Backbone as numpy.savetxt, mean C-alpha at the origin, in Angstrom:
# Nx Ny Nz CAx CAy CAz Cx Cy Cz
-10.09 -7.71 17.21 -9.64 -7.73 15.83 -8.12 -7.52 15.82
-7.68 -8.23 14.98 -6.09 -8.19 14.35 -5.70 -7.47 13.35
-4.88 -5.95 13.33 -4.57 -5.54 12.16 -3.22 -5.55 11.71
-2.89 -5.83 10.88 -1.13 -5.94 9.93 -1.37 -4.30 9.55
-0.51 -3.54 9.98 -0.04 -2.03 9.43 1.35 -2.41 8.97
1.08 -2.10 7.26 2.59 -2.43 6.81 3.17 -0.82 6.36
4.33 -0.41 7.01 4.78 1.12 6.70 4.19 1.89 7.42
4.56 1.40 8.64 4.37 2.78 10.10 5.40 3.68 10.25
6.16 3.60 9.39 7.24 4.65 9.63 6.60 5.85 8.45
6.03 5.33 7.87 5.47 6.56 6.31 4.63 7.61 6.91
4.44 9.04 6.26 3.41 9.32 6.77 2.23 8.64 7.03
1.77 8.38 6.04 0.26 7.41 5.83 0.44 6.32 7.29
1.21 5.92 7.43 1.40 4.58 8.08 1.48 5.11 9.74
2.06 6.05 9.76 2.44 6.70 11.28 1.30 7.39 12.07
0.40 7.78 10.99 -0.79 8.56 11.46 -1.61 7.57 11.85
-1.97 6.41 10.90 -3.03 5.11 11.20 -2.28 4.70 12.17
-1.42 4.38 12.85 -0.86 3.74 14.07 -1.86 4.25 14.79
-1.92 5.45 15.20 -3.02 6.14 16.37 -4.43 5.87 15.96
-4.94 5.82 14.91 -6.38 6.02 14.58 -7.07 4.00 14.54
-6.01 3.40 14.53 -6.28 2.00 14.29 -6.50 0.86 15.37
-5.14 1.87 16.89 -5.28 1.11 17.88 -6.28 0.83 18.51
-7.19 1.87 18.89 -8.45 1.96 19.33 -9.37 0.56 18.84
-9.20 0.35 17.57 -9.74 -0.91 16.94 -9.55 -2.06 17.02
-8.21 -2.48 17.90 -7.89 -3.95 18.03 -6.72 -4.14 18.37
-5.99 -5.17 18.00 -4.47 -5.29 18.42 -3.85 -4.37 17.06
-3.00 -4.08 17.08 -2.17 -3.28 15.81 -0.84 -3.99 15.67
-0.20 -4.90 15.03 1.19 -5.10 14.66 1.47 -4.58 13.60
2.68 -3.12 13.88 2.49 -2.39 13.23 4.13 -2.91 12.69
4.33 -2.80 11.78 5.87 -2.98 10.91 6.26 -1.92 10.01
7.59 -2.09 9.85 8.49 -0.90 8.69 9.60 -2.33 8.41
10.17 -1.68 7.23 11.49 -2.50 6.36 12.11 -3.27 7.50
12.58 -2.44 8.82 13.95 -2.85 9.88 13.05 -3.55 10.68
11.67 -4.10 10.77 11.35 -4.89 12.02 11.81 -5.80 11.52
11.63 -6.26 13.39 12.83 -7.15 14.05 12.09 -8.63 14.38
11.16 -8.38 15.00 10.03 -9.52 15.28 9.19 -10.37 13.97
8.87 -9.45 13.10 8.14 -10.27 11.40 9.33 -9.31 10.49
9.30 -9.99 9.37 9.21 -9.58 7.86 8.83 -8.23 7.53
8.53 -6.63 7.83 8.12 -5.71 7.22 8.24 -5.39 5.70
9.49 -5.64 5.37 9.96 -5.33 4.10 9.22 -6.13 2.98
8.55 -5.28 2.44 7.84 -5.58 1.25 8.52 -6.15 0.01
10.25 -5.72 0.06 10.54 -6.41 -1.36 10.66 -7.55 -1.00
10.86 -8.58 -0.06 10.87 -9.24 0.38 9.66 -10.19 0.64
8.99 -10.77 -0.68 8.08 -11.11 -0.91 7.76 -12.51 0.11
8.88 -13.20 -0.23 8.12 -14.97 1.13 8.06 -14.16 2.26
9.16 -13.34 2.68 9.15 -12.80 4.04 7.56 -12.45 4.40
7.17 -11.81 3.38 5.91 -10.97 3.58 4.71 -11.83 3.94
4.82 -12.96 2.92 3.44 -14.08 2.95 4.35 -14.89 4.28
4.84 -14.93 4.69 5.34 -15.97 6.15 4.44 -14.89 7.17
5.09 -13.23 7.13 4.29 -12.78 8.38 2.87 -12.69 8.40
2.17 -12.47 7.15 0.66 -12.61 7.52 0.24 -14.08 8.06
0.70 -15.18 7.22 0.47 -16.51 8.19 1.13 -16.66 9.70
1.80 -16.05 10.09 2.06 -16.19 11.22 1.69 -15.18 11.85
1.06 -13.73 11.78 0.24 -13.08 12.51 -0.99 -13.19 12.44
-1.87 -13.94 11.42 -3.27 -14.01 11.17 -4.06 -12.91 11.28
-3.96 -11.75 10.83 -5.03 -10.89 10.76 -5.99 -10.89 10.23
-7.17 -9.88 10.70 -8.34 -10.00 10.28 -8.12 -9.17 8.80
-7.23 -7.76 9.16 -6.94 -6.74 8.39 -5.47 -6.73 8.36
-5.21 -6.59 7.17 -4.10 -6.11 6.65 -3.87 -4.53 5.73
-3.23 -3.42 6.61 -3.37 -2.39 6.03 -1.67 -2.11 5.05
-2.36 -1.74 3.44 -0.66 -1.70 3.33 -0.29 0.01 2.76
0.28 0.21 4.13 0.44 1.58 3.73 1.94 1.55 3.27
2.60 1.14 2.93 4.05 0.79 2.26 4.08 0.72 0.67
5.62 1.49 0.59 4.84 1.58 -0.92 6.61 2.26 -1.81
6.40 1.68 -2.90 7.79 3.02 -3.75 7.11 4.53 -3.97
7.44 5.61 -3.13 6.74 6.58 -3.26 7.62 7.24 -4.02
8.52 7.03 -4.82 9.78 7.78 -4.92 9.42 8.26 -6.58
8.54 9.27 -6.86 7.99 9.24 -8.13 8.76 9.01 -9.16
9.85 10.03 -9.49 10.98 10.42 -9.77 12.11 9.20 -10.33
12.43 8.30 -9.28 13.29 7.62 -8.90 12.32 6.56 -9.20
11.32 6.04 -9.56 10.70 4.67 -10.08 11.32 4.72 -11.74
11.52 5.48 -12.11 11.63 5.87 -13.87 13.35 5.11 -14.16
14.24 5.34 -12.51 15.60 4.23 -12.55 15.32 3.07 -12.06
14.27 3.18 -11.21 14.58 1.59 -10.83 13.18 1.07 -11.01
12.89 0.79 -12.16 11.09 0.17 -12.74 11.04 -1.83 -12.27
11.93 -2.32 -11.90 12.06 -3.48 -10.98 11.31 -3.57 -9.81
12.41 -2.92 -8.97 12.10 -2.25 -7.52 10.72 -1.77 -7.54
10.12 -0.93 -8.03 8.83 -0.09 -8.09 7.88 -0.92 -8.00
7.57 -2.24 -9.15 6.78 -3.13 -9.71 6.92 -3.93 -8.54
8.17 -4.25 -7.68 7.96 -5.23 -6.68 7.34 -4.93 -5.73
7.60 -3.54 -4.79 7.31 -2.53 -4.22 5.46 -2.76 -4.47
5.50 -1.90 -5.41 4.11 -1.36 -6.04 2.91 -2.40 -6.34
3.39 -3.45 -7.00 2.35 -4.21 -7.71 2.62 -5.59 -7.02
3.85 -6.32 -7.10 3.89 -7.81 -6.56 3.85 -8.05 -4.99
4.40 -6.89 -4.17 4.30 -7.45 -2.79 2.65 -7.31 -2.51
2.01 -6.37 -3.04 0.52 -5.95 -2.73 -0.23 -7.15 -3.48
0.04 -8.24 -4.00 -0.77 -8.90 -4.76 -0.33 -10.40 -3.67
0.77 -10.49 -3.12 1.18 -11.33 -2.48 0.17 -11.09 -0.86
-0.07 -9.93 -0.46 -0.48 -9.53 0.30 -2.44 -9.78 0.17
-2.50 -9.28 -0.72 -3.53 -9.80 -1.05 -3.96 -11.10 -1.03
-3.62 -12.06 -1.76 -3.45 -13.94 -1.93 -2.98 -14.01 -0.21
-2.68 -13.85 0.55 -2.56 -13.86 1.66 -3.59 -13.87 2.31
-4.21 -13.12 2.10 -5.24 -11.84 2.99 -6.94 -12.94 2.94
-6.34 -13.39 1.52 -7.88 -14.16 0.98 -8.41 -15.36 1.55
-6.61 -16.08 1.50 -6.36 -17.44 2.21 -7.20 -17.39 3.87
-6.99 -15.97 4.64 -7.48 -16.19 5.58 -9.14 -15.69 5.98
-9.73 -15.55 4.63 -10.56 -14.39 4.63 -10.80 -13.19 5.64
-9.42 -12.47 5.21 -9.25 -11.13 5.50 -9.30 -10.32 4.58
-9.33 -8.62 5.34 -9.68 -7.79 4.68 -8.29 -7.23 3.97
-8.08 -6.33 3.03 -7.18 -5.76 2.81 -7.17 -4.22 2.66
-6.92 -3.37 3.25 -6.76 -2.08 2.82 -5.79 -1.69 2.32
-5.63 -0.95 1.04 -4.13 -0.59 0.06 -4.71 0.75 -0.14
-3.31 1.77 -0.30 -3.03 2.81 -0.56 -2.17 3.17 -1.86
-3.40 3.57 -2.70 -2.93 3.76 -3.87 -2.53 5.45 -4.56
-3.11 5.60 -5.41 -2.46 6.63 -5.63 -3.42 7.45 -7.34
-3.44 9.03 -6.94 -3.93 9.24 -8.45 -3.10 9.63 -9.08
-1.96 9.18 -9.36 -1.28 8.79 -10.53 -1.21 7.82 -11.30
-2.38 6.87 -10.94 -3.33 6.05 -12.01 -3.84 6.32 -13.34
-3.54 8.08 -12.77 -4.62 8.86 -13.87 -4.00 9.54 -14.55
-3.96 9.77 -15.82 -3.36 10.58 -17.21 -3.09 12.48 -16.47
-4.10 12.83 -15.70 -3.91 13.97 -15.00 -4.72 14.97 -16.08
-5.14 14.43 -16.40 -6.30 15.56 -17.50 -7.84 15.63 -16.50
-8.36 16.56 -17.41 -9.84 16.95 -16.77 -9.59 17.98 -15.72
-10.98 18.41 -14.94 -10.98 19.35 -14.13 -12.09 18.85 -13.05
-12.56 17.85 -12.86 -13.12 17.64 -11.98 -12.82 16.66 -11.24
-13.23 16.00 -10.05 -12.28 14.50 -9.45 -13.07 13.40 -10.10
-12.23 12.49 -10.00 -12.21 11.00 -10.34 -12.82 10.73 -10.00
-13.47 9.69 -10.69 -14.56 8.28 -10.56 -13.70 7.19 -10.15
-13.92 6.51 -9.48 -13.60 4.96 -9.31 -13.63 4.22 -10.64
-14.65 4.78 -11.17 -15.37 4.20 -12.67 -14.49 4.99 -13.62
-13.96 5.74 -13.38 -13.01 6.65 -14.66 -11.76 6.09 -15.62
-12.06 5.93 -16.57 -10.34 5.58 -17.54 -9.08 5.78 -16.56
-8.30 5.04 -16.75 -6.95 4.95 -16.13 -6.12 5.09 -17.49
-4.64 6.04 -17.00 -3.86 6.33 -18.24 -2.90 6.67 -17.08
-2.11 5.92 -16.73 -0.54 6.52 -16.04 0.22 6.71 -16.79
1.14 8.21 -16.64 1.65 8.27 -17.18 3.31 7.75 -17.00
3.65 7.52 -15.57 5.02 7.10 -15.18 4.84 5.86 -15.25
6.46 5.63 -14.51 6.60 3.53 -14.02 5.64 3.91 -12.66
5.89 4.88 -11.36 5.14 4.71 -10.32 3.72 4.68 -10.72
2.74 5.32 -11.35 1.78 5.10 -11.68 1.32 3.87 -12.35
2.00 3.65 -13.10 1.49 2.30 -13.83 1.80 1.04 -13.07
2.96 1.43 -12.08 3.23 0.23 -10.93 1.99 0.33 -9.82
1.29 1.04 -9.80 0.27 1.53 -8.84 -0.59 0.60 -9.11
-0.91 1.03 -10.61 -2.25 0.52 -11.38 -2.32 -1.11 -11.25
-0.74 -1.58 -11.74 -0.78 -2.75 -11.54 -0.86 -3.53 -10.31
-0.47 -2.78 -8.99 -0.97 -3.43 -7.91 -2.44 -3.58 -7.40
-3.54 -2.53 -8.02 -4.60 -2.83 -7.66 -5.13 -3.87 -8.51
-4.61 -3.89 -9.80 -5.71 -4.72 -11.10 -5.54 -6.42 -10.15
-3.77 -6.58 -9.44 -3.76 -7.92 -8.85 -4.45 -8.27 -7.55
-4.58 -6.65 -6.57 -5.52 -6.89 -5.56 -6.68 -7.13 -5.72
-7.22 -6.47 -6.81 -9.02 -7.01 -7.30 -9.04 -9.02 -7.76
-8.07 -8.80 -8.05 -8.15 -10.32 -9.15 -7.59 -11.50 -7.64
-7.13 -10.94 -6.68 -6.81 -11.96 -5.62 -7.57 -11.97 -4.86
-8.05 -10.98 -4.30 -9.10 -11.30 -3.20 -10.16 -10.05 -3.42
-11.78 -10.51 -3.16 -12.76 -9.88 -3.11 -12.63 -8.90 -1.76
-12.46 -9.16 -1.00 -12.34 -8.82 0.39 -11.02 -7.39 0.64
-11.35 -6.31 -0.41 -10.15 -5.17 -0.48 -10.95 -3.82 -0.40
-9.81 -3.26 -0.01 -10.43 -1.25 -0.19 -9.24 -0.58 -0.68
-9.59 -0.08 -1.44 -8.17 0.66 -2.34 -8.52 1.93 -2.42
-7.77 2.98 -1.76 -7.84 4.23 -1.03 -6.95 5.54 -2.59
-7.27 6.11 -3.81 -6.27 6.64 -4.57 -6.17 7.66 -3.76
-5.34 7.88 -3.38 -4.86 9.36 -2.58 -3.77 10.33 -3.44
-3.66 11.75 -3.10 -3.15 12.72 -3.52 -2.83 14.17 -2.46
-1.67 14.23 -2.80 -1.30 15.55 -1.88 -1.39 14.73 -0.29
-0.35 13.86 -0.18 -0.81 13.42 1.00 0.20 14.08 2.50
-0.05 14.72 3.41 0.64 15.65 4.40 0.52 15.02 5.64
1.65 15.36 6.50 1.61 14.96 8.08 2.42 15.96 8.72
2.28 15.88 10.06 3.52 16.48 10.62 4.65 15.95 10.84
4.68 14.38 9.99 6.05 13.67 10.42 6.12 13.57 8.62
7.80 13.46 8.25 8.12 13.54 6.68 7.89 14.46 6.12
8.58 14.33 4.94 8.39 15.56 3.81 7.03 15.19 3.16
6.85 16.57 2.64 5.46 16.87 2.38 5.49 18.53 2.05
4.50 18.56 0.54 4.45 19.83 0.05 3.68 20.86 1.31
3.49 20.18 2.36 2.67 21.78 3.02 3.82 22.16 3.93
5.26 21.26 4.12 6.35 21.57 4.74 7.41 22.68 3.77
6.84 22.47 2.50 7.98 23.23 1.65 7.75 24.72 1.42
C-alpha cells in the first residue's frame, strides 16, 4: 500500500510517520518538500502530487491551526482548511482512494457537557472552525471513500502543546 502523509512536520503528522510505516510505503511531505508539492495552499501543486504518487491513502494531517490568526487571514484559512482538502479529496476519488482528514471540534458551538455525536448540530463559532466545517461538507460531497477524525487537545512531544505549558 501507498500512503500520501500531508504535514509530517505537525504534531499530528510527525507521530503518524512512525505508526503508518509499518503499513506500506509512506511519502511523507511538509510545505518545503523538495521532491512533490507539500504545500497545501498550493492547490495544482497538490492535485499534480497525488497523480503522480498514486496512493491508495492519502492522509491530510496539514492544516491552518492558527486559531487566533484565521480571524486575520479568513482567505488563507478557507484555502488551507476547506479548498486544498476538497482538492485532495476529488483527487483521492479519481483514483479510488481513501482519504483520511483531520478535523477539528471547533465545528462545534462548544456548548453541552457531554461528547459529540458525529450526528450532532454543528455551530462554529470562528473563521478556523467554520473553515474546518467547510472542508469536511466538500470531503463528503467529493469522494465516498473518507474518514474525518474531529480532534481536540491534541499533544506530542514534538511542538507546542497545552501539556508543554
Amino acid at each position: 500500500m501507498k500512503i500520501l502523509l500531508l504535514g509530517k512536520n505537525g504534531q499530528v503528522g510527525w507521530e503518524l510517520q512512525r505508526s503508518l510505516s509499518p503499513l506500506g510505503e509512506v511519502v511523507a511531505l511538509h510545505r518545503h518538500s523538495t521532491n512533490f508539492c507539500g504545500d497545501i495552499s498550493n492547490l495544482s501543486g497538490m492535485a499534480q502530487t497525488v497523480r503522480a504518487i498514486q496512493p491508495n491513502v492519502i492522509v491530510n494531517a496539514a492544516a491552518h491551526t492558527a486559531v487566533d490568526k484565521a480571524e486575520s487571514e479568513p482567505e488563507l484559512a478557507r484555502t488551507l482548511n476547506a479548498l486544498a482538502p476538497e482538492v485532495l479529496a476529488t483527487e483521492a476519488a479519481k483514483l479510488g482512494a481513501w482519504l483520511v482528514h483531520y478535523s477539528t471540534d471547533y465545528v462545534f458551538d462548544g456548548g453541552g457537557d457531554t461528547p459529540w455525536l458525529e450526528t450532532d448540530a454543528t455551530g462554529p463559532l470562528s473563521v478556523y472552525g467554520r473553515t474546518k466545517l467547510e472542508g469536511e461538507t466538500l470531503i463528503t460531497q467529493s469522494n465516498p471513500r473518507h474518514l474525518i477524525f474531529r480532534t481536540s487537545w491534541v499533544y506530542a512531544a514534538r511542538g507546542g502543546n497545552f501539556a508543554k505549558t
